Amino acid sequence: MAGRLADDPPLYFSAHLFVCCNRRPDGHPRGSCAAKGSERLRDYMKARAKEMGLRGVRVNSALCLDRCELGPCLVIYPEGVWYKITTSADIDRVLESHVRDGKRVQALMLPAAGNE
């Protein structure tokens, strides 16, 4: 897939954060991010991003991002960086380091697809 082209319109959001809130039936072998607390984490992330005054940032729910067995999962665009988030402290680290400061939180990053 091609990257952004010179004549593409400007990005609407500087960072778009998608939190998987997929819910599979209890006992499903892959589990689900919602069963692991992703909805609570998404709510915290939305409130925290607002508290921090992060401009041009949107936090959204996503249905299945197809990595629930590694989750709760978060993917940030336009970079396409994936994180496993399990606590509010994880959310704070991602918002502060990745979104605000432009640095990655290596300890929380998911492996590249196919390397799981």
mmCIF file of N, CA and C in Angstrom:
data_model
loop_
_atom_site.group_PDB
_atom_site.id
_atom_site.type_symbol
_atom_site.label_atom_id
_atom_site.label_comp_id
_atom_site.label_asym_id
_atom_site.label_seq_id
_atom_site.Cartn_x
_atom_site.Cartn_y
_atom_site.Cartn_z
ATOM 1 N N MET A 1 0.846 -1.173 0.000
ATOM 2 C CA MET A 1 0.000 0.000 0.000
ATOM 3 C C MET A 1 0.893 1.239 0.000
ATOM 4 N N ALA A 2 0.493 2.219 -0.752
ATOM 5 C CA ALA A 2 1.255 3.459 -0.850
ATOM 6 C C ALA A 2 1.095 4.282 0.423
ATOM 7 N N GLY A 3 2.118 5.057 0.754
ATOM 8 C CA GLY A 3 2.034 5.991 1.876
ATOM 9 C C GLY A 3 1.260 7.225 1.454
ATOM 10 N N ARG A 4 1.296 8.231 2.267
ATOM 11 C CA ARG A 4 0.601 9.476 1.947
ATOM 12 C C ARG A 4 1.240 10.129 0.736
ATOM 13 N N LEU A 5 0.418 10.684 -0.115
ATOM 14 C CA LEU A 5 0.878 11.362 -1.327
ATOM 15 C C LEU A 5 0.855 12.864 -1.111
ATOM 16 N N ALA A 6 1.658 13.569 -1.882
ATOM 17 C CA ALA A 6 1.797 15.014 -1.719
ATOM 18 C C ALA A 6 0.462 15.751 -1.849
ATOM 19 N N ASP A 7 -0.444 15.255 -2.699
ATOM 20 C CA ASP A 7 -1.711 15.967 -2.897
ATOM 21 C C ASP A 7 -2.858 15.411 -2.044
ATOM 22 N N ASP A 8 -2.549 14.523 -1.083
ATOM 23 C CA ASP A 8 -3.575 14.060 -0.148
ATOM 24 C C ASP A 8 -4.006 15.228 0.741
ATOM 25 N N PRO A 9 -5.264 15.224 1.177
ATOM 26 C CA PRO A 9 -5.684 16.273 2.114
ATOM 27 C C PRO A 9 -4.939 16.098 3.435
ATOM 28 N N PRO A 10 -4.849 17.152 4.225
ATOM 29 C CA PRO A 10 -4.195 17.024 5.531
ATOM 30 C C PRO A 10 -4.937 16.013 6.407
ATOM 31 N N LEU A 11 -4.208 15.421 7.342
ATOM 32 C CA LEU A 11 -4.827 14.480 8.268
ATOM 33 C C LEU A 11 -5.861 15.208 9.116
ATOM 34 N N TYR A 12 -6.988 14.573 9.345
ATOM 35 C CA TYR A 12 -8.022 15.180 10.183
ATOM 36 C C TYR A 12 -7.612 15.134 11.649
ATOM 37 N N PHE A 13 -7.000 14.020 12.063
ATOM 38 C CA PHE A 13 -6.470 13.869 13.415
ATOM 39 C C PHE A 13 -4.977 13.643 13.328
ATOM 40 N N SER A 14 -4.221 14.236 14.227
ATOM 41 C CA SER A 14 -2.783 13.960 14.256
ATOM 42 C C SER A 14 -2.519 12.568 14.801
ATOM 43 N N ALA A 15 -3.394 12.078 15.671
ATOM 44 C CA ALA A 15 -3.297 10.710 16.191
ATOM 45 C C ALA A 15 -4.705 10.161 16.364
ATOM 46 N N HIS A 16 -4.912 8.954 15.847
ATOM 47 C CA HIS A 16 -6.198 8.285 15.953
ATOM 48 C C HIS A 16 -5.939 6.968 16.661
ATOM 49 N N LEU A 17 -6.497 6.825 17.861
ATOM 50 C CA LEU A 17 -6.250 5.668 18.715
ATOM 51 C C LEU A 17 -7.479 4.775 18.725
ATOM 52 N N PHE A 18 -7.298 3.525 18.326
ATOM 53 C CA PHE A 18 -8.382 2.554 18.295
ATOM 54 C C PHE A 18 -8.137 1.502 19.366
ATOM 55 N N VAL A 19 -9.073 1.394 20.293
ATOM 56 C CA VAL A 19 -9.010 0.396 21.361
ATOM 57 C C VAL A 19 -9.976 -0.724 20.995
ATOM 58 N N CYS A 20 -9.460 -1.944 20.925
ATOM 59 C CA CYS A 20 -10.318 -3.083 20.613
ATOM 60 C C CYS A 20 -11.291 -3.305 21.766
ATOM 61 N N CYS A 21 -12.580 -3.303 21.442
ATOM 62 C CA CYS A 21 -13.615 -3.573 22.440
ATOM 63 C C CYS A 21 -14.464 -4.766 22.002
ATOM 64 N N ASN A 22 -13.833 -5.648 21.234
ATOM 65 C CA ASN A 22 -14.510 -6.856 20.768
ATOM 66 C C ASN A 22 -14.835 -7.769 21.943
ATOM 67 N N ARG A 23 -16.008 -8.389 21.884
ATOM 68 C CA ARG A 23 -16.412 -9.323 22.938
ATOM 69 C C ARG A 23 -16.812 -10.644 22.285
ATOM 70 N N ARG A 24 -16.044 -11.675 22.596
ATOM 71 C CA ARG A 24 -16.367 -13.023 22.152
ATOM 72 C C ARG A 24 -17.068 -13.754 23.295
ATOM 73 N N PRO A 25 -17.710 -14.891 22.971
ATOM 74 C CA PRO A 25 -18.353 -15.664 24.047
ATOM 75 C C PRO A 25 -17.328 -16.107 25.096
ATOM 76 N N ASP A 26 -17.768 -16.187 26.345
ATOM 77 C CA ASP A 26 -16.898 -16.679 27.413
ATOM 78 C C ASP A 26 -16.341 -18.036 27.022
ATOM 79 N N GLY A 27 -15.074 -18.248 27.310
ATOM 80 C CA GLY A 27 -14.437 -19.515 27.017
ATOM 81 C C GLY A 27 -13.882 -19.637 25.614
ATOM 82 N N HIS A 28 -14.041 -18.613 24.779
ATOM 83 C CA HIS A 28 -13.490 -18.672 23.415
ATOM 84 C C HIS A 28 -11.973 -18.817 23.520
ATOM 85 N N PRO A 29 -11.374 -19.672 22.698
ATOM 86 C CA PRO A 29 -9.930 -19.914 22.820
ATOM 87 C C PRO A 29 -9.055 -18.677 22.605
ATOM 88 N N ARG A 30 -9.509 -17.709 21.837
ATOM 89 C CA ARG A 30 -8.716 -16.496 21.612
ATOM 90 C C ARG A 30 -9.016 -15.406 22.619
ATOM 91 N N GLY A 31 -10.042 -15.610 23.439
ATOM 92 C CA GLY A 31 -10.412 -14.574 24.385
ATOM 93 C C GLY A 31 -10.966 -13.360 23.667
ATOM 94 N N SER A 32 -11.110 -12.272 24.399
ATOM 95 C CA SER A 32 -11.545 -11.018 23.780
ATOM 96 C C SER A 32 -11.051 -9.856 24.615
ATOM 97 N N CYS A 33 -10.789 -8.774 23.925
ATOM 98 C CA CYS A 33 -10.266 -7.590 24.613
ATOM 99 C C CYS A 33 -11.273 -7.044 25.622
ATOM 100 N N ALA A 34 -12.557 -7.046 25.276
ATOM 101 C CA ALA A 34 -13.564 -6.518 26.200
ATOM 102 C C ALA A 34 -13.590 -7.333 27.489
ATOM 103 N N ALA A 35 -13.480 -8.646 27.378
ATOM 104 C CA ALA A 35 -13.475 -9.489 28.571
ATOM 105 C C ALA A 35 -12.253 -9.218 29.443
ATOM 106 N N LYS A 36 -11.211 -8.632 28.842
ATOM 107 C CA LYS A 36 -9.981 -8.309 29.575
ATOM 108 C C LYS A 36 -9.961 -6.856 30.047
ATOM 109 N N GLY A 37 -11.093 -6.161 29.918
ATOM 110 C CA GLY A 37 -11.200 -4.813 30.479
ATOM 111 C C GLY A 37 -10.966 -3.660 29.527
ATOM 112 N N SER A 38 -11.009 -3.894 28.219
ATOM 113 C CA SER A 38 -10.679 -2.822 27.278
ATOM 114 C C SER A 38 -11.669 -1.659 27.291
ATOM 115 N N GLU A 39 -12.938 -1.922 27.584
ATOM 116 C CA GLU A 39 -13.917 -0.831 27.584
ATOM 117 C C GLU A 39 -13.607 0.171 28.701
ATOM 118 N N ARG A 40 -13.265 -0.329 29.870
ATOM 119 C CA ARG A 40 -12.865 0.545 30.986
ATOM 120 C C ARG A 40 -11.597 1.313 30.631
ATOM 121 N N LEU A 41 -10.647 0.642 29.995
ATOM 122 C CA LEU A 41 -9.397 1.291 29.597
ATOM 123 C C LEU A 41 -9.638 2.365 28.538
ATOM 124 N N ARG A 42 -10.530 2.082 27.587
ATOM 125 C CA ARG A 42 -10.883 3.082 26.575
ATOM 126 C C ARG A 42 -11.492 4.312 27.221
ATOM 127 N N ASP A 43 -12.399 4.110 28.156
ATOM 128 C CA ASP A 43 -13.032 5.244 28.836
ATOM 129 C C ASP A 43 -11.989 6.080 29.578
ATOM 130 N N TYR A 44 -11.076 5.398 30.248
ATOM 131 C CA TYR A 44 -10.003 6.107 30.954
ATOM 132 C C TYR A 44 -9.140 6.884 29.955
ATOM 133 N N MET A 45 -8.810 6.254 28.831
ATOM 134 C CA MET A 45 -7.962 6.907 27.826
ATOM 135 C C MET A 45 -8.624 8.161 27.268
ATOM 136 N N LYS A 46 -9.907 8.087 27.002
ATOM 137 C CA LYS A 46 -10.625 9.261 26.490
ATOM 138 C C LYS A 46 -10.570 10.410 27.497
ATOM 139 N N ALA A 47 -10.866 10.100 28.749
ATOM 140 C CA ALA A 47 -10.863 11.130 29.793
ATOM 141 C C ALA A 47 -9.455 11.675 30.009
ATOM 142 N N ARG A 48 -8.473 10.808 30.024
ATOM 143 C CA ARG A 48 -7.084 11.220 30.290
ATOM 144 C C ARG A 48 -6.541 12.085 29.158
ATOM 145 N N ALA A 49 -6.838 11.735 27.899
ATOM 146 C CA ALA A 49 -6.390 12.536 26.762
ATOM 147 C C ALA A 49 -6.977 13.947 26.848
ATOM 148 N N LYS A 50 -8.224 14.028 27.251
ATOM 149 C CA LYS A 50 -8.869 15.338 27.415
ATOM 150 C C LYS A 50 -8.214 16.112 28.553
ATOM 151 N N GLU A 51 -7.997 15.431 29.696
ATOM 152 C CA GLU A 51 -7.321 16.062 30.843
ATOM 153 C C GLU A 51 -5.957 16.624 30.466
ATOM 154 N N MET A 52 -5.239 15.872 29.644
ATOM 155 C CA MET A 52 -3.892 16.275 29.235
ATOM 156 C C MET A 52 -3.916 17.394 28.194
ATOM 157 N N GLY A 53 -5.091 17.711 27.655
ATOM 158 C CA GLY A 53 -5.198 18.766 26.653
ATOM 159 C C GLY A 53 -4.601 18.374 25.312
ATOM 160 N N LEU A 54 -4.595 17.084 25.000
ATOM 161 C CA LEU A 54 -4.030 16.630 23.728
ATOM 162 C C LEU A 54 -4.949 17.057 22.593
ATOM 163 N N ARG A 55 -4.450 17.856 21.706
ATOM 164 C CA ARG A 55 -5.229 18.371 20.578
ATOM 165 C C ARG A 55 -5.014 17.487 19.357
ATOM 166 N N GLY A 56 -6.051 17.368 18.528
ATOM 167 C CA GLY A 56 -5.952 16.591 17.300
ATOM 168 C C GLY A 56 -5.873 15.094 17.545
ATOM 169 N N VAL A 57 -6.322 14.669 18.724
ATOM 170 C CA VAL A 57 -6.255 13.259 19.110
ATOM 171 C C VAL A 57 -7.675 12.737 19.270
ATOM 172 N N ARG A 58 -7.920 11.577 18.695
ATOM 173 C CA ARG A 58 -9.240 10.946 18.813
ATOM 174 C C ARG A 58 -9.065 9.531 19.332
ATOM 175 N N VAL A 59 -9.808 9.187 20.381
ATOM 176 C CA VAL A 59 -9.816 7.836 20.939
ATOM 177 C C VAL A 59 -11.149 7.202 20.567
ATOM 178 N N ASN A 60 -11.089 6.064 19.882
ATOM 179 C CA ASN A 60 -12.290 5.372 19.445
ATOM 180 C C ASN A 60 -12.279 3.913 19.856
ATOM 181 N N SER A 61 -13.477 3.351 19.941
ATOM 182 C CA SER A 61 -13.643 1.910 20.091
ATOM 183 C C SER A 61 -13.507 1.284 18.719
ATOM 184 N N ALA A 62 -12.984 0.091 18.699
ATOM 185 C CA ALA A 62 -12.980 -0.715 17.481
ATOM 186 C C ALA A 62 -13.587 -2.058 17.841
ATOM 187 N N LEU A 63 -14.194 -2.684 16.877
ATOM 188 C CA LEU A 63 -14.589 -4.064 17.096
ATOM 189 C C LEU A 63 -13.340 -4.900 16.894
ATOM 190 N N CYS A 64 -13.444 -6.086 16.390
ATOM 191 C CA CYS A 64 -12.297 -6.988 16.372
ATOM 192 C C CYS A 64 -11.132 -6.429 15.549
ATOM 193 N N LEU A 65 -9.994 -6.285 16.200
ATOM 194 C CA LEU A 65 -8.750 -5.911 15.520
ATOM 195 C C LEU A 65 -7.907 -7.158 15.218
ATOM 196 N N ASP A 66 -8.456 -8.330 15.515
ATOM 197 C CA ASP A 66 -7.889 -9.638 15.185
ATOM 198 C C ASP A 66 -6.620 -9.987 15.952
ATOM 199 N N ARG A 67 -6.457 -9.392 17.155
ATOM 200 C CA ARG A 67 -5.296 -9.729 17.979
ATOM 201 C C ARG A 67 -5.699 -9.874 19.447
ATOM 202 N N CYS A 68 -6.946 -10.269 19.685
ATOM 203 C CA CYS A 68 -7.478 -10.333 21.046
ATOM 204 C C CYS A 68 -6.666 -11.242 21.963
ATOM 205 N N GLU A 69 -6.073 -12.291 21.412
ATOM 206 C CA GLU A 69 -5.296 -13.196 22.270
ATOM 207 C C GLU A 69 -4.087 -12.495 22.876
ATOM 208 N N LEU A 70 -3.709 -11.338 22.324
ATOM 209 C CA LEU A 70 -2.583 -10.565 22.838
ATOM 210 C C LEU A 70 -3.031 -9.365 23.656
ATOM 211 N N GLY A 71 -4.323 -9.137 23.757
ATOM 212 C CA GLY A 71 -4.856 -7.898 24.278
ATOM 213 C C GLY A 71 -5.034 -7.828 25.770
ATOM 214 N N PRO A 72 -5.641 -6.709 26.151
ATOM 215 C CA PRO A 72 -6.340 -5.708 25.367
ATOM 216 C C PRO A 72 -5.386 -4.936 24.437
ATOM 217 N N CYS A 73 -5.869 -4.718 23.204
ATOM 218 C CA CYS A 73 -5.042 -4.110 22.157
ATOM 219 C C CYS A 73 -5.468 -2.684 21.839
ATOM 220 N N LEU A 74 -4.484 -1.923 21.436
ATOM 221 C CA LEU A 74 -4.647 -0.543 20.993
ATOM 222 C C LEU A 74 -3.765 -0.371 19.767
ATOM 223 N N VAL A 75 -4.267 0.287 18.733
ATOM 224 C CA VAL A 75 -3.435 0.634 17.580
ATOM 225 C C VAL A 75 -3.558 2.141 17.357
ATOM 226 N N ILE A 76 -2.423 2.770 17.065
ATOM 227 C CA ILE A 76 -2.383 4.222 16.865
ATOM 228 C C ILE A 76 -2.005 4.506 15.423
ATOM 229 N N TYR A 77 -2.838 5.301 14.772
ATOM 230 C CA TYR A 77 -2.563 5.761 13.410
ATOM 231 C C TYR A 77 -2.347 7.255 13.423
ATOM 232 N N PRO A 78 -1.512 7.793 12.530
ATOM 233 C CA PRO A 78 -1.137 7.191 11.263
ATOM 234 C C PRO A 78 0.056 6.234 11.325
ATOM 235 N N GLU A 79 0.714 6.079 12.458
ATOM 236 C CA GLU A 79 1.924 5.255 12.511
ATOM 237 C C GLU A 79 1.644 3.764 12.374
ATOM 238 N N GLY A 80 0.489 3.310 12.852
ATOM 239 C CA GLY A 80 0.178 1.886 12.823
ATOM 240 C C GLY A 80 0.934 1.106 13.887
ATOM 241 N N VAL A 81 1.175 1.741 15.035
ATOM 242 C CA VAL A 81 1.885 1.093 16.140
ATOM 243 C C VAL A 81 0.856 0.459 17.070
ATOM 244 N N TRP A 82 1.110 -0.803 17.433
ATOM 245 C CA TRP A 82 0.213 -1.597 18.277
ATOM 246 C C TRP A 82 0.776 -1.720 19.678
ATOM 247 N N TYR A 83 -0.125 -1.613 20.667
ATOM 248 C CA TYR A 83 0.254 -1.763 22.075
ATOM 249 C C TYR A 83 -0.695 -2.727 22.771
ATOM 250 N N LYS A 84 -0.165 -3.383 23.807
ATOM 251 C CA LYS A 84 -0.985 -4.118 24.763
ATOM 252 C C LYS A 84 -1.129 -3.199 25.968
ATOM 253 N N ILE A 85 -2.371 -2.931 26.344
ATOM 254 C CA ILE A 85 -2.646 -2.046 27.475
ATOM 255 C C ILE A 85 -3.449 -2.827 28.506
ATOM 256 N N THR A 86 -2.980 -2.861 29.739
ATOM 257 C CA THR A 86 -3.709 -3.605 30.762
ATOM 258 C C THR A 86 -4.065 -2.763 31.982
ATOM 259 N N THR A 87 -3.440 -1.601 32.129
ATOM 260 C CA THR A 87 -3.675 -0.769 33.308
ATOM 261 C C THR A 87 -3.784 0.700 32.901
ATOM 262 N N SER A 88 -4.292 1.510 33.816
ATOM 263 C CA SER A 88 -4.332 2.955 33.561
ATOM 264 C C SER A 88 -2.911 3.512 33.460
ATOM 265 N N ALA A 89 -1.963 2.906 34.159
ATOM 266 C CA ALA A 89 -0.569 3.340 34.043
ATOM 267 C C ALA A 89 -0.036 3.094 32.626
ATOM 268 N N ASP A 90 -0.445 1.987 32.004
ATOM 269 C CA ASP A 90 -0.062 1.728 30.610
ATOM 270 C C ASP A 90 -0.613 2.825 29.702
ATOM 271 N N ILE A 91 -1.865 3.191 29.927
ATOM 272 C CA ILE A 91 -2.498 4.254 29.133
ATOM 273 C C ILE A 91 -1.722 5.556 29.298
ATOM 274 N N ASP A 92 -1.396 5.908 30.541
ATOM 275 C CA ASP A 92 -0.641 7.136 30.788
ATOM 276 C C ASP A 92 0.693 7.113 30.037
ATOM 277 N N ARG A 93 1.387 5.984 30.079
ATOM 278 C CA ARG A 93 2.679 5.879 29.385
ATOM 279 C C ARG A 93 2.522 6.075 27.880
ATOM 280 N N VAL A 94 1.497 5.461 27.291
ATOM 281 C CA VAL A 94 1.283 5.584 25.845
ATOM 282 C C VAL A 94 0.909 7.025 25.485
ATOM 283 N N LEU A 95 -0.006 7.623 26.242
ATOM 284 C CA LEU A 95 -0.416 9.003 25.935
ATOM 285 C C LEU A 95 0.745 9.979 26.100
ATOM 286 N N GLU A 96 1.509 9.825 27.169
ATOM 287 C CA GLU A 96 2.621 10.744 27.422
ATOM 288 C C GLU A 96 3.763 10.528 26.433
ATOM 289 N N SER A 97 4.198 9.293 26.279
ATOM 290 C CA SER A 97 5.374 9.027 25.448
ATOM 291 C C SER A 97 5.056 9.047 23.958
ATOM 292 N N HIS A 98 4.100 8.240 23.533
ATOM 293 C CA HIS A 98 3.828 8.113 22.096
ATOM 294 C C HIS A 98 3.081 9.329 21.555
ATOM 295 N N VAL A 99 1.940 9.642 22.167
ATOM 296 C CA VAL A 99 1.082 10.680 21.599
ATOM 297 C C VAL A 99 1.648 12.078 21.847
ATOM 298 N N ARG A 100 2.002 12.380 23.073
ATOM 299 C CA ARG A 100 2.486 13.728 23.386
ATOM 300 C C ARG A 100 3.923 13.957 22.940
ATOM 301 N N ASP A 101 4.819 12.976 23.238
ATOM 302 C CA ASP A 101 6.248 13.188 23.016
ATOM 303 C C ASP A 101 6.793 12.554 21.741
ATOM 304 N N GLY A 102 5.986 11.760 21.034
ATOM 305 C CA GLY A 102 6.424 11.158 19.782
ATOM 306 C C GLY A 102 7.433 10.028 19.936
ATOM 307 N N LYS A 103 7.463 9.410 21.112
ATOM 308 C CA LYS A 103 8.381 8.293 21.367
ATOM 309 C C LYS A 103 7.566 7.025 21.561
ATOM 310 N N ARG A 104 8.154 5.883 21.276
ATOM 311 C CA ARG A 104 7.465 4.605 21.446
ATOM 312 C C ARG A 104 7.660 4.075 22.856
ATOM 313 N N VAL A 105 6.699 3.292 23.317
ATOM 314 C CA VAL A 105 6.789 2.611 24.604
ATOM 315 C C VAL A 105 7.101 1.147 24.271
ATOM 316 N N GLN A 106 8.368 0.864 24.082
ATOM 317 C CA GLN A 106 8.802 -0.456 23.612
ATOM 318 C C GLN A 106 8.260 -1.589 24.469
ATOM 319 N N ALA A 107 8.236 -1.406 25.779
ATOM 320 C CA ALA A 107 7.813 -2.482 26.691
ATOM 321 C C ALA A 107 6.356 -2.887 26.480
ATOM 322 N N LEU A 108 5.542 -2.022 25.881
ATOM 323 C CA LEU A 108 4.123 -2.313 25.690
ATOM 324 C C LEU A 108 3.779 -2.653 24.246
ATOM 325 N N MET A 109 4.723 -2.504 23.328
ATOM 326 C CA MET A 109 4.445 -2.740 21.909
ATOM 327 C C MET A 109 4.224 -4.222 21.623
ATOM 328 N N LEU A 110 3.239 -4.487 20.769
ATOM 329 C CA LEU A 110 2.992 -5.862 20.326
ATOM 330 C C LEU A 110 3.985 -6.212 19.223
ATOM 331 N N PRO A 111 4.305 -7.492 19.088
ATOM 332 C CA PRO A 111 5.196 -7.895 17.998
ATOM 333 C C PRO A 111 4.535 -7.673 16.643
ATOM 334 N N ALA A 112 5.347 -7.578 15.621
ATOM 335 C CA ALA A 112 4.830 -7.437 14.263
ATOM 336 C C ALA A 112 3.961 -8.652 13.929
ATOM 337 N N ALA A 113 2.972 -8.465 13.090
ATOM 338 C CA ALA A 113 2.115 -9.579 12.668
ATOM 339 C C ALA A 113 2.993 -10.684 12.102
ATOM 340 N N GLY A 114 2.654 -11.897 12.451
ATOM 341 C CA GLY A 114 3.437 -13.046 11.997
ATOM 342 C C GLY A 114 4.568 -13.411 12.941
ATOM 343 N N ASN A 115 4.886 -12.520 13.897
ATOM 344 C CA ASN A 115 5.954 -12.776 14.874
ATOM 345 C C ASN A 115 5.378 -13.053 16.252
ATOM 346 N N GLU A 116 4.122 -13.434 16.320
ATOM 347 C CA GLU A 116 3.441 -13.597 17.601
ATOM 348 C C GLU A 116 3.602 -14.988 18.146
#
